[in-house]
PDB file of N, CA and C in Angstrom:
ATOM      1  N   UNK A   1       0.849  -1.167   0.000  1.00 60.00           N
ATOM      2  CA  UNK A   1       0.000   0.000   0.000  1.00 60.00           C
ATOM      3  C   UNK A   1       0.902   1.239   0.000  1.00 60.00           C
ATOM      4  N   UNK A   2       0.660   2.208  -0.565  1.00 65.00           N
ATOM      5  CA  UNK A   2       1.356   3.394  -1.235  1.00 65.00           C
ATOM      6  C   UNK A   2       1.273   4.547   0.144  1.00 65.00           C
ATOM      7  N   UNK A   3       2.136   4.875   0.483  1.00 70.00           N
ATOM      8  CA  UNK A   3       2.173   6.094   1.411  1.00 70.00           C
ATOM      9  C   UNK A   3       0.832   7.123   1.080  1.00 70.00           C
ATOM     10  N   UNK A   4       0.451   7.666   1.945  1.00 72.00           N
ATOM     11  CA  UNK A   4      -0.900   8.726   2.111  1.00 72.00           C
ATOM     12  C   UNK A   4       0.488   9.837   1.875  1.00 72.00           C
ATOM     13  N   UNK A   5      -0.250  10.660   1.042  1.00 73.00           N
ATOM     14  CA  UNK A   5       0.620  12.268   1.320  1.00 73.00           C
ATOM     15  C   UNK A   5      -0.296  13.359   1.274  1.00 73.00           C
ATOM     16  N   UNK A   6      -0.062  14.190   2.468  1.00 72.00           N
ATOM     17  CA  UNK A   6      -1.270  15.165   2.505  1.00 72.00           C
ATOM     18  C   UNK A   6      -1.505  16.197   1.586  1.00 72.00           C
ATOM     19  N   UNK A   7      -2.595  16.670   0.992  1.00 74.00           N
ATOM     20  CA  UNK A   7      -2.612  17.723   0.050  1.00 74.00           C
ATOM     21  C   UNK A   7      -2.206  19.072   0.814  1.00 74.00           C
ATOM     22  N   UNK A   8      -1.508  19.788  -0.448  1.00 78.00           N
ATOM     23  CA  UNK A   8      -1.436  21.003   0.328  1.00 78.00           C
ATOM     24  C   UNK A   8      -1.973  22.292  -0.144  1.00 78.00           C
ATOM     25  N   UNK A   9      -1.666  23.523   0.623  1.00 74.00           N
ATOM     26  CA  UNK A   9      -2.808  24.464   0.809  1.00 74.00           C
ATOM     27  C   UNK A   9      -1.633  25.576   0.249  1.00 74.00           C
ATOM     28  N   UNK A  10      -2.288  26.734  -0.422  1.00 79.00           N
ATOM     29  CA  UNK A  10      -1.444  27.566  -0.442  1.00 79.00           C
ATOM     30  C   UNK A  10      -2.047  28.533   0.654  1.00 79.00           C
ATOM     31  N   UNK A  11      -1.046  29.945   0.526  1.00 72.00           N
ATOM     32  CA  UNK A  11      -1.354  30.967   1.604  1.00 72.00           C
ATOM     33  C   UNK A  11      -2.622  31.742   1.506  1.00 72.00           C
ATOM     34  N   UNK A  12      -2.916  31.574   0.521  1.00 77.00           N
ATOM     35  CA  UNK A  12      -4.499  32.359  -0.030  1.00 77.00           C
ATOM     36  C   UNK A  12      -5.855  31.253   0.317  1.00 77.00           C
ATOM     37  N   UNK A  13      -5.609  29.771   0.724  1.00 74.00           N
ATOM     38  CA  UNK A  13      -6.406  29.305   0.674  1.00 74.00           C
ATOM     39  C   UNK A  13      -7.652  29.471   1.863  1.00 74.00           C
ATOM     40  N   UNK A  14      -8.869  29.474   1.615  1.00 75.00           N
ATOM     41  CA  UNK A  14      -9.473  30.061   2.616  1.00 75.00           C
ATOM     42  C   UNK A  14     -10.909  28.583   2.840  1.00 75.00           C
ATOM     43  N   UNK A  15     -10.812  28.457   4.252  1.00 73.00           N
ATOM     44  CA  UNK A  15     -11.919  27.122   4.438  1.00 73.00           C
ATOM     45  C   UNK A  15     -12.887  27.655   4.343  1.00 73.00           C
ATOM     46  N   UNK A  16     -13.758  27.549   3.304  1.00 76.00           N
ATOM     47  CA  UNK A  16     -15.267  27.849   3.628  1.00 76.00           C
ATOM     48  C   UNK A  16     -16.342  27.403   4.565  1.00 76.00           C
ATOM     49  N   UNK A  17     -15.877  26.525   5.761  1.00 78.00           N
ATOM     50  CA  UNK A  17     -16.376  25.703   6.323  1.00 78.00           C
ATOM     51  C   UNK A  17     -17.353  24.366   5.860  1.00 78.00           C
ATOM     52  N   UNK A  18     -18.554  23.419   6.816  1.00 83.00           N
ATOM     53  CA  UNK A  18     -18.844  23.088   6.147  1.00 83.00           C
ATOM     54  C   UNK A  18     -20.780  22.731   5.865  1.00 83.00           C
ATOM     55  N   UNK A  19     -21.332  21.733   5.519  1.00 86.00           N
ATOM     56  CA  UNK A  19     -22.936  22.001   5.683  1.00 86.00           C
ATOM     57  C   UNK A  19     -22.965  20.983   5.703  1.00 86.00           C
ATOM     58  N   UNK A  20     -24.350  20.270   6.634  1.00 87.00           N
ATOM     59  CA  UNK A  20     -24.811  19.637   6.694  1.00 87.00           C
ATOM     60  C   UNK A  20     -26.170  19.572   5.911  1.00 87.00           C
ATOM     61  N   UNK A  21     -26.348  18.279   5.531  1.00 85.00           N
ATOM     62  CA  UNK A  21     -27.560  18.181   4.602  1.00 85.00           C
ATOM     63  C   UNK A  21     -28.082  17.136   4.928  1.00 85.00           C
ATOM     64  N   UNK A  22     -29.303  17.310   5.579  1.00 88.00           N
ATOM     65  CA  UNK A  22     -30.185  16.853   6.135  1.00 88.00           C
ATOM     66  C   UNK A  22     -31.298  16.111   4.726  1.00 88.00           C
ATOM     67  N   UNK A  23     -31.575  14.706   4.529  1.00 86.00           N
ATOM     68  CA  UNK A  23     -32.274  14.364   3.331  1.00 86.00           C
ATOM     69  C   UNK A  23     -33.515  12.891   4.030  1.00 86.00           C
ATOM     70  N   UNK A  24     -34.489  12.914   3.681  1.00 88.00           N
ATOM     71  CA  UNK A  24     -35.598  12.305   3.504  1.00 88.00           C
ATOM     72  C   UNK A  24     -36.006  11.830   1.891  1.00 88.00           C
ATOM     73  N   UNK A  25     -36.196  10.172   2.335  1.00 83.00           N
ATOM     74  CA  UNK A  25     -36.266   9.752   0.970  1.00 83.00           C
ATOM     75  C   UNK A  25     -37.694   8.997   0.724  1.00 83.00           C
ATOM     76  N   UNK A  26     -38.560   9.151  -0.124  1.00 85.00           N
ATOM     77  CA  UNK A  26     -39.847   8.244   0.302  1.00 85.00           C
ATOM     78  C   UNK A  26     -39.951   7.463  -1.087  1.00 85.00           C
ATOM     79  N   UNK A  27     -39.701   5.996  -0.418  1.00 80.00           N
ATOM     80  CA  UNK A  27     -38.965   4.967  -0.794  1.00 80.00           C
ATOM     81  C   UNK A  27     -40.315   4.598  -1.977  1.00 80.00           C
ATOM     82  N   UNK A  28     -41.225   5.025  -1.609  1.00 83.00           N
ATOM     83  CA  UNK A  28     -43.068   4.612  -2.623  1.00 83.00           C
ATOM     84  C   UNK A  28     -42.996   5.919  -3.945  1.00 83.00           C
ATOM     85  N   UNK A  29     -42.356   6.962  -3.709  1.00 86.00           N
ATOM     86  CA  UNK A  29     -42.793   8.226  -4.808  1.00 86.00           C
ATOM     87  C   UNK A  29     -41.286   8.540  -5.304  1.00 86.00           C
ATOM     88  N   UNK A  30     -40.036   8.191  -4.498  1.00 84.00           N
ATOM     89  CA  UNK A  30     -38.870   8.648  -5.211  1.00 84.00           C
ATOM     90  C   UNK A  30     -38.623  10.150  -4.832  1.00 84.00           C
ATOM     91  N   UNK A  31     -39.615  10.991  -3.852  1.00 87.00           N
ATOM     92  CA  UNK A  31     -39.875  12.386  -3.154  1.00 87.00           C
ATOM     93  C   UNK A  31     -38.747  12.601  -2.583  1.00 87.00           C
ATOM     94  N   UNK A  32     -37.910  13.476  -2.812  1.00 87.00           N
ATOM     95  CA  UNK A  32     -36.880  13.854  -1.219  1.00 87.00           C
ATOM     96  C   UNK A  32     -37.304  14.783  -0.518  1.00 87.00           C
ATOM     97  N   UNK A  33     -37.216  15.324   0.761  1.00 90.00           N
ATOM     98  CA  UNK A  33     -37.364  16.158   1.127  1.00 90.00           C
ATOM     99  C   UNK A  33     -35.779  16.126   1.840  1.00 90.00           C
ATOM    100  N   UNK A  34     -35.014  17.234   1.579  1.00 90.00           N
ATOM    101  CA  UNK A  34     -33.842  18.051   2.172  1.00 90.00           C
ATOM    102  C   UNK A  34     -33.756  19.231   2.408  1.00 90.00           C
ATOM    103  N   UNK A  35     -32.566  19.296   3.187  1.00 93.00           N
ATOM    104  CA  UNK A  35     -32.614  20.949   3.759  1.00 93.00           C
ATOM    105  C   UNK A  35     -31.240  21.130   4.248  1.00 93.00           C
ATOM    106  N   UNK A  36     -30.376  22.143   4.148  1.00 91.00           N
ATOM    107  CA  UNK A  36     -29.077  22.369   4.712  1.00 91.00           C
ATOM    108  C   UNK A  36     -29.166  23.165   5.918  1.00 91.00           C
ATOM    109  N   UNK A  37     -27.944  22.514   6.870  1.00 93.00           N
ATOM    110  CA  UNK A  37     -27.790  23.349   8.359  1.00 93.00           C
ATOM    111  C   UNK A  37     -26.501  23.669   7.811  1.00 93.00           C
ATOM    112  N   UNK A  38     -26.105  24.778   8.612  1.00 92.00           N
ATOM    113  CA  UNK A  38     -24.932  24.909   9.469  1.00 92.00           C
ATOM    114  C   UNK A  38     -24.282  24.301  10.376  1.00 92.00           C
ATOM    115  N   UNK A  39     -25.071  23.361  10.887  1.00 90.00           N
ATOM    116  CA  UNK A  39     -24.396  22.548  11.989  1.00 90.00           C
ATOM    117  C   UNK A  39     -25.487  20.854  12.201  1.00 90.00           C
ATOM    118  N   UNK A  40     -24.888  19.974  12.734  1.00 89.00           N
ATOM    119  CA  UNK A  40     -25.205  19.016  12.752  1.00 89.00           C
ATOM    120  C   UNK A  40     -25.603  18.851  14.433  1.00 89.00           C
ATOM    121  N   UNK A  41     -26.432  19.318  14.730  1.00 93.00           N
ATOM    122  CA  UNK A  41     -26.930  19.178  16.394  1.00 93.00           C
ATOM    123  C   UNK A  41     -28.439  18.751  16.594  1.00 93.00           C
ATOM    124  N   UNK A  42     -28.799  18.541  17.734  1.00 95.00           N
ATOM    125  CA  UNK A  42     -30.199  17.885  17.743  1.00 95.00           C
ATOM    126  C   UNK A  42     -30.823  19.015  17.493  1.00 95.00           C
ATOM    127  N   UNK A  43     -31.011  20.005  18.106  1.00 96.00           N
ATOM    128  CA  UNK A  43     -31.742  21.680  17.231  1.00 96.00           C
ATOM    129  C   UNK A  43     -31.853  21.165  15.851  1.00 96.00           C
ATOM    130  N   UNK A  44     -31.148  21.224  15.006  1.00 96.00           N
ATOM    131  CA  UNK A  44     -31.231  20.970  13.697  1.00 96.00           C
ATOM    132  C   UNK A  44     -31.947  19.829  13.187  1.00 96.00           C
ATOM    133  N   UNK A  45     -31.362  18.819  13.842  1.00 95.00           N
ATOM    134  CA  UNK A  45     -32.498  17.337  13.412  1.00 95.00           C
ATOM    135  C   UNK A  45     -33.530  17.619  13.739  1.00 95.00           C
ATOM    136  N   UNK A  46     -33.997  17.931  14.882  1.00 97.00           N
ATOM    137  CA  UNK A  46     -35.860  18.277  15.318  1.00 97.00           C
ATOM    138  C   UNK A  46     -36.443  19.234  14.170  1.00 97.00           C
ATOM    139  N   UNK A  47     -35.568  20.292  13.562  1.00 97.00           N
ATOM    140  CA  UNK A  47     -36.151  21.515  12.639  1.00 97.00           C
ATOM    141  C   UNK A  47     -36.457  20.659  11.617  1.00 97.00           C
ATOM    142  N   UNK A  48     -35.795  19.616  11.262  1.00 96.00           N
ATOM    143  CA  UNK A  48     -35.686  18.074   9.960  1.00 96.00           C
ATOM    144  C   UNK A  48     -36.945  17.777  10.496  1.00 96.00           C
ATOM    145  N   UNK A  49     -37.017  17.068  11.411  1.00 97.00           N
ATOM    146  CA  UNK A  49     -38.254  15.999  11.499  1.00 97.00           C
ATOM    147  C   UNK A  49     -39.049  16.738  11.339  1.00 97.00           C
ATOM    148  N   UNK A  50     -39.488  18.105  12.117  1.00 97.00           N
ATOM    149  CA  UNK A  50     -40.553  19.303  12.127  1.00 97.00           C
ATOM    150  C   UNK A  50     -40.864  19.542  10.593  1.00 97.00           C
ATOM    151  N   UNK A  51     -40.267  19.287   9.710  1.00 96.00           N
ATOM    152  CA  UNK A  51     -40.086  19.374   8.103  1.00 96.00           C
ATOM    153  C   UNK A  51     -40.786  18.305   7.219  1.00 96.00           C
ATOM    154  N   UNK A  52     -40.031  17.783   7.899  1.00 95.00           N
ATOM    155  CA  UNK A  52     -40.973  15.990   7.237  1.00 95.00           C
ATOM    156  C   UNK A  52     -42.600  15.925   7.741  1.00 95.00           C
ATOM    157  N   UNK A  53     -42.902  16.155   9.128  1.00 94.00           N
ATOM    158  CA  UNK A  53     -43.870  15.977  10.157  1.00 94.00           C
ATOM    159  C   UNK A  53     -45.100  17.422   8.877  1.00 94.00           C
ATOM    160  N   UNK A  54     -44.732  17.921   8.809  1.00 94.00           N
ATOM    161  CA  UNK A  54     -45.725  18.610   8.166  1.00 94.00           C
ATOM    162  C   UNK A  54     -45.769  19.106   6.234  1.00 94.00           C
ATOM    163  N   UNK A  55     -45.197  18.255   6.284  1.00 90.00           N
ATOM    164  CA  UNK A  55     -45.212  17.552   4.430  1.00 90.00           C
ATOM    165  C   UNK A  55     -45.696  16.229   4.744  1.00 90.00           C
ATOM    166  N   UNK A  56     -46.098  15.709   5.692  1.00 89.00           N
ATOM    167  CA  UNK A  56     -46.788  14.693   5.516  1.00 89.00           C
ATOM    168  C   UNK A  56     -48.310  14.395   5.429  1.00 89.00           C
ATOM    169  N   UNK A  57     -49.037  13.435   5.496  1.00 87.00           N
ATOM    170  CA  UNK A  57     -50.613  13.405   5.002  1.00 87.00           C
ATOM    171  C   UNK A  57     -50.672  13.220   6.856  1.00 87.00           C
ATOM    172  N   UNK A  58     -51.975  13.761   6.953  1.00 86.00           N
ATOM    173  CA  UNK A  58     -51.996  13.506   8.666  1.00 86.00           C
ATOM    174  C   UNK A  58     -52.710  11.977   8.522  1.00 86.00           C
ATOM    175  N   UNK A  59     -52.213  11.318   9.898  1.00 80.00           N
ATOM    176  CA  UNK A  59     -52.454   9.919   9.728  1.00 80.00           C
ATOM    177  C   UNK A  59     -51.483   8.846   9.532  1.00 80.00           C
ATOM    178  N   UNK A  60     -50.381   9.825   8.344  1.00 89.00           N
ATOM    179  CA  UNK A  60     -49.725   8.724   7.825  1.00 89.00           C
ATOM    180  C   UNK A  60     -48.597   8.031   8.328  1.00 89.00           C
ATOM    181  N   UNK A  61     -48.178   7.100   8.489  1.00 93.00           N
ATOM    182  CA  UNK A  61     -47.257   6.198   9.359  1.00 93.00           C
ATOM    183  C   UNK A  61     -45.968   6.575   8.208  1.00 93.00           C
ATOM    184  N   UNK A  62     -45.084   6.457   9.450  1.00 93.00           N
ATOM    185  CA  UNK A  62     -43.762   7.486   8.668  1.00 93.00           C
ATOM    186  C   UNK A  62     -42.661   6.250   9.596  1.00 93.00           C
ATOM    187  N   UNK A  63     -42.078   5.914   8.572  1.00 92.00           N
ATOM    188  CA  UNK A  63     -40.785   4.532   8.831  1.00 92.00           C
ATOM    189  C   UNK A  63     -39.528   5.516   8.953  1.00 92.00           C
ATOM    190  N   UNK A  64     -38.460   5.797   9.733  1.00 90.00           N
ATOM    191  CA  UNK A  64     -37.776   6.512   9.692  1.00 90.00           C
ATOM    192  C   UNK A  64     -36.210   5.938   9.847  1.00 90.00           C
ATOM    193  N   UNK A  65     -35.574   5.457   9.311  1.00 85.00           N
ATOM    194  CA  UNK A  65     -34.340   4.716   8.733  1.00 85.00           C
ATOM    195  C   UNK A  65     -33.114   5.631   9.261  1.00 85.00           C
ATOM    196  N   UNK A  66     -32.512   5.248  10.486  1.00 85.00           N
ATOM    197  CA  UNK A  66     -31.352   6.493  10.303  1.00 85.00           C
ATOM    198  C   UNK A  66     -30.322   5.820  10.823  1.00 85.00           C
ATOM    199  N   UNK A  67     -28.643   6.592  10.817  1.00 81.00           N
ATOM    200  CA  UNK A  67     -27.462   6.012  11.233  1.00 81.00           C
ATOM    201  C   UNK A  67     -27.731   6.459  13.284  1.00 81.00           C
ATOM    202  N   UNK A  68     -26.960   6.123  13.576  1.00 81.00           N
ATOM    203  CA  UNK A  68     -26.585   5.583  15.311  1.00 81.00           C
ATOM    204  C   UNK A  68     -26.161   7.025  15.644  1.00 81.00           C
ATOM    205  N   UNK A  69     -26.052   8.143  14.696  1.00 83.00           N
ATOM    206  CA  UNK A  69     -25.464   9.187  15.369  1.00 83.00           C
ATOM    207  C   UNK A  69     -26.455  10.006  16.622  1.00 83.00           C
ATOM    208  N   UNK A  70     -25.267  10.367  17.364  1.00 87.00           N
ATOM    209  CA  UNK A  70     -25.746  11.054  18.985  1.00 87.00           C
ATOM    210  C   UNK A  70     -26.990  11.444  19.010  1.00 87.00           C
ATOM    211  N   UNK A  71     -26.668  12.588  17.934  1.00 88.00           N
ATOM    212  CA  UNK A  71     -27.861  13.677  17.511  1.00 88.00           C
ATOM    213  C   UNK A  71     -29.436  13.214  17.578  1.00 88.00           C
ATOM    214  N   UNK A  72     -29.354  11.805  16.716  1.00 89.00           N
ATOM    215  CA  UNK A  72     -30.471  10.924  16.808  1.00 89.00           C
ATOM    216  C   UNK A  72     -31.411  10.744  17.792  1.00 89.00           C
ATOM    217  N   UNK A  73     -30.377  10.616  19.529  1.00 91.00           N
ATOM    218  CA  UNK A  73     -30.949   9.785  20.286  1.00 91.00           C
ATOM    219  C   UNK A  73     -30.977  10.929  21.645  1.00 91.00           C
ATOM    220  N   UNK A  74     -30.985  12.125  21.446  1.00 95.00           N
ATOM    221  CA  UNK A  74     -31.095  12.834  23.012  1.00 95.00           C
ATOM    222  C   UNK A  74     -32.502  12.785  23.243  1.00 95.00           C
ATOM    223  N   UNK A  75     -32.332  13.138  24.275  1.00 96.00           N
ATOM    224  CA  UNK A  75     -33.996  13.159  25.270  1.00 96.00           C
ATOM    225  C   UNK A  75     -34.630  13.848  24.403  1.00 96.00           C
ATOM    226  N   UNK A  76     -34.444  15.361  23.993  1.00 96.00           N
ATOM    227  CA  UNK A  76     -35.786  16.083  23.342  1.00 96.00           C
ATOM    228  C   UNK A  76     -36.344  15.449  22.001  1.00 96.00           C
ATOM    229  N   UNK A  77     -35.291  14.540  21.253  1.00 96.00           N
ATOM    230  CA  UNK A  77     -36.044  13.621  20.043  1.00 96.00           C
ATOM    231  C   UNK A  77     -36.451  12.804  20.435  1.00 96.00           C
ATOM    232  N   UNK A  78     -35.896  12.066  21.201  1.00 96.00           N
ATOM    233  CA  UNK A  78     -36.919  10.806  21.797  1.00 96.00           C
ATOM    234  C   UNK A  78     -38.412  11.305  22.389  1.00 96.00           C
ATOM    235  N   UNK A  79     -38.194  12.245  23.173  1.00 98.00           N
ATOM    236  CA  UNK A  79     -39.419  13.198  23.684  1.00 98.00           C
ATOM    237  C   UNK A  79     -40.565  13.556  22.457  1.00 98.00           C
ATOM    238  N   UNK A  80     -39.615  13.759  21.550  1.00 97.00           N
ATOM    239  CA  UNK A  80     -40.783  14.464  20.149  1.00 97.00           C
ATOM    240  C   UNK A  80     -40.938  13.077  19.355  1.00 97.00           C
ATOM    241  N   UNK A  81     -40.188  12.454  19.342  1.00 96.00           N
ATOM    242  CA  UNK A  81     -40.866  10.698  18.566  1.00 96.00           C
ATOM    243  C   UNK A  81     -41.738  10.231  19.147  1.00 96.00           C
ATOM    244  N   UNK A  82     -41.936  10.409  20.979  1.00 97.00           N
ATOM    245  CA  UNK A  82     -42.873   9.698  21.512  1.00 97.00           C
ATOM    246  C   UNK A  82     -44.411   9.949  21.671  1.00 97.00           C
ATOM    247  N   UNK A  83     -44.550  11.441  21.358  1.00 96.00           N
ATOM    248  CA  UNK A  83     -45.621  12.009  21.241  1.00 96.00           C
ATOM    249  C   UNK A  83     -45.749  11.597  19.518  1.00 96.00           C
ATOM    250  N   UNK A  84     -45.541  10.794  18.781  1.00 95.00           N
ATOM    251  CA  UNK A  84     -45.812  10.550  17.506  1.00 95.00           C
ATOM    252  C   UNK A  84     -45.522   8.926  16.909  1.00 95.00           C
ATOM    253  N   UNK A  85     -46.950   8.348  17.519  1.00 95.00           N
ATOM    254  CA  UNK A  85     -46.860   6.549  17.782  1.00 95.00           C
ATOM    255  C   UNK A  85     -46.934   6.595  16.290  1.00 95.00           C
ATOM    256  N   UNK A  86     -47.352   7.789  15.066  1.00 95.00           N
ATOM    257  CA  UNK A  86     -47.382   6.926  13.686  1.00 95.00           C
ATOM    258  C   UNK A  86     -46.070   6.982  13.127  1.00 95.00           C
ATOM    259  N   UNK A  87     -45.296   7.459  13.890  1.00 95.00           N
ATOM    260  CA  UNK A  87     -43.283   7.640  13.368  1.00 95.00           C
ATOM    261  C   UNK A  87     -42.713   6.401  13.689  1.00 95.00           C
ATOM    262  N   UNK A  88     -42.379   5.199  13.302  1.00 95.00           N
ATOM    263  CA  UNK A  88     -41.904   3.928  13.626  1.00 95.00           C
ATOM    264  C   UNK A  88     -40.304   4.152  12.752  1.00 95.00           C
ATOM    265  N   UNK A  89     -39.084   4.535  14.038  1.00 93.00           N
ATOM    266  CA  UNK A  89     -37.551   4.168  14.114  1.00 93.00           C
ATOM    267  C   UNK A  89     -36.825   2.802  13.988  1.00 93.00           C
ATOM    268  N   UNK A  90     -36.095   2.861  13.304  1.00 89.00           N
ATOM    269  CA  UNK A  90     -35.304   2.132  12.462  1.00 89.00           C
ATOM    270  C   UNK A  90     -34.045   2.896  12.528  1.00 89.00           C
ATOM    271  N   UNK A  91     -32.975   1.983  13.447  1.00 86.00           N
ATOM    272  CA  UNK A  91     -31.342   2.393  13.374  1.00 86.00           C
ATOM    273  C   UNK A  91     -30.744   1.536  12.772  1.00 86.00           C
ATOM    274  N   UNK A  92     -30.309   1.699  11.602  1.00 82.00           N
ATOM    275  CA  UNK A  92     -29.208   1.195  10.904  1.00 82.00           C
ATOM    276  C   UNK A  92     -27.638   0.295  11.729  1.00 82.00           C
ATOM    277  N   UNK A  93     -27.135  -0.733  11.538  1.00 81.00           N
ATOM    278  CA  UNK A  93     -26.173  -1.163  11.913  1.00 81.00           C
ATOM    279  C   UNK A  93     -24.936  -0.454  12.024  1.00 81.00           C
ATOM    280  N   UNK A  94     -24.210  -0.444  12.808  1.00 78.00           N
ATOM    281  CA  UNK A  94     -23.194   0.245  12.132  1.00 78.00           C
ATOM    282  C   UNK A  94     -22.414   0.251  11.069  1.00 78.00           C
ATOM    283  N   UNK A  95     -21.718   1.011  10.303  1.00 73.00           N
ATOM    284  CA  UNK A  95     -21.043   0.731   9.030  1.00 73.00           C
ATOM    285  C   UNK A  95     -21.873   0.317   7.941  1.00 73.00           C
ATOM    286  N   UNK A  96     -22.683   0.234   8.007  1.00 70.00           N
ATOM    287  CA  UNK A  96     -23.932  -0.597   6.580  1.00 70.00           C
ATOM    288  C   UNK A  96     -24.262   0.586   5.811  1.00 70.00           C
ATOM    289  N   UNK A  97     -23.774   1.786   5.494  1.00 62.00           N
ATOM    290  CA  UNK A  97     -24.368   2.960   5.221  1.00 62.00           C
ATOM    291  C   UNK A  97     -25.008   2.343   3.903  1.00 62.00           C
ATOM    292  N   UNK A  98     -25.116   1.395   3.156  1.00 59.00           N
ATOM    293  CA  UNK A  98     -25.803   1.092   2.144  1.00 59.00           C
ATOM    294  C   UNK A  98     -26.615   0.475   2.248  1.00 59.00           C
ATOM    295  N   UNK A  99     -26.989  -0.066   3.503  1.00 64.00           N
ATOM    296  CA  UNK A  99     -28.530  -0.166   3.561  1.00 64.00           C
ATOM    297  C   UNK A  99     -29.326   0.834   3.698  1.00 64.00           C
ATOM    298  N   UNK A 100     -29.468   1.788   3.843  1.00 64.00           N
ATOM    299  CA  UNK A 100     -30.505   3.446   3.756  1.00 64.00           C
ATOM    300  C   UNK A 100     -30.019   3.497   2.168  1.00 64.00           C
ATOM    301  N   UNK A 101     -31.562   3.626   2.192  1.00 71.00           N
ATOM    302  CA  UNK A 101     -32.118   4.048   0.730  1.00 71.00           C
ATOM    303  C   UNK A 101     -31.226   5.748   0.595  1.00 71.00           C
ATOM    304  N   UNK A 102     -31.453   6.646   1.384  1.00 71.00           N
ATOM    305  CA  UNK A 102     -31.237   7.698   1.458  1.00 71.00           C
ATOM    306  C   UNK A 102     -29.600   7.769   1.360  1.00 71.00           C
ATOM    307  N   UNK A 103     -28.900   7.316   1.755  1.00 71.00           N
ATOM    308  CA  UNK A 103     -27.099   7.302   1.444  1.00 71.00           C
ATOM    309  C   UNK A 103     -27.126   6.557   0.232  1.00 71.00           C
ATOM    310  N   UNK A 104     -27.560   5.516  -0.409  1.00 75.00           N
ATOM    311  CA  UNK A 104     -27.977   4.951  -1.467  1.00 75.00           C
ATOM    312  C   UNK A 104     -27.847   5.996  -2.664  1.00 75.00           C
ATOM    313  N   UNK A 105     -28.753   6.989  -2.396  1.00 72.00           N
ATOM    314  CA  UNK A 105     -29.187   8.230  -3.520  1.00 72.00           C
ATOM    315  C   UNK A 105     -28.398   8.901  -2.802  1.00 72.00           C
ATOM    316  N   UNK A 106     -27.597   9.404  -2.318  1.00 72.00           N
ATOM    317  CA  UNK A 106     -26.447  10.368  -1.955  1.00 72.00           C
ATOM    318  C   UNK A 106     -25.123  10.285  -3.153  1.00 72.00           C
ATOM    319  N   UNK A 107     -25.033   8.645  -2.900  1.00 77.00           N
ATOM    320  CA  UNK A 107     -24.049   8.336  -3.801  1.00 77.00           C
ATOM    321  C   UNK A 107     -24.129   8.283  -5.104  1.00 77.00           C
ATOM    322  N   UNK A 108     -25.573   8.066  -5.686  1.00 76.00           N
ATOM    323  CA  UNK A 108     -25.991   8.044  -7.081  1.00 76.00           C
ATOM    324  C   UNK A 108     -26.039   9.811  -7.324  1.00 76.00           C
ATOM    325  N   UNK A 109     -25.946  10.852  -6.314  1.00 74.00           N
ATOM    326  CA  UNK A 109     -26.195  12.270  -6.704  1.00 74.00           C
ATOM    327  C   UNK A 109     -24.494  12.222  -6.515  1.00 74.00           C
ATOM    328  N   UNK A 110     -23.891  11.854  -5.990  1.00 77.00           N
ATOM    329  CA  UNK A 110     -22.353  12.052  -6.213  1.00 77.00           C
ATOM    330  C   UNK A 110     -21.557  11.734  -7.458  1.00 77.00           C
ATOM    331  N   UNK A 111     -21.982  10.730  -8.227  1.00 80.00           N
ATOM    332  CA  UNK A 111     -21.586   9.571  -9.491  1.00 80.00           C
ATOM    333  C   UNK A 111     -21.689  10.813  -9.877  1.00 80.00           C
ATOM    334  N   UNK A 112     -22.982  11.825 -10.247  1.00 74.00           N
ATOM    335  CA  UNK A 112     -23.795  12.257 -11.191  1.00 74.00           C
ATOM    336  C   UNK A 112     -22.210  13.664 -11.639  1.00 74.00           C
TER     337      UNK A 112
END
């Protein structure tokens, strides 16, 4: 295996920082619903679900497929999933990112 060598930066180079992109995939219509943060914190995921939660049909049972991250699992989302018995959670294994449909189409918008 070939040595890693780090890329380098000149003096002008400037980090634009970076975004998070928050994506919903509905696995029956091919629909996304996404949205970009600034930051990846539970604030932000709840503003996500709050997003999905009212683009949806009232009634409708909502399967929600996600990775193990922190953000996922604090008290105030668990708090706001539980007041919503038609939201049925689904955590992904670790490392399987190709089982979610939604990283699935991440990578097919990356190919592109």
């Amino acid at each position: 295996m070939a040595p890693v060598v780090a890329e380098r930066r000149t003096h002008t180079y400037v980090r634009n920082g970076t975004t998070s992109l928050f994506a919903a995939l509905d696995i029956a219509t091919g629909a996304v619903i996404g949205h970009c943060y600034k930051r990846h914190r539970a604030t932000e995921f709840l503003d996500f679900l709050q997003r999905i939660d009212a683009e949806m049909p009232n009634g409708s049972d909502v399967h929600l497929m996600m990775d193990n991250y922190v953000t996922h699992k604090t008290p105030r989302i668990k708090a706001w999933l539980a007041r919503r018995p038609h939201w049925h959670v689904h955590f992904t294994p670790t490392s399987v990112s190709w089982i979610n449909e939604v990283e699935r189409w991440f990578a097919e918008l990356t190919r592109k």
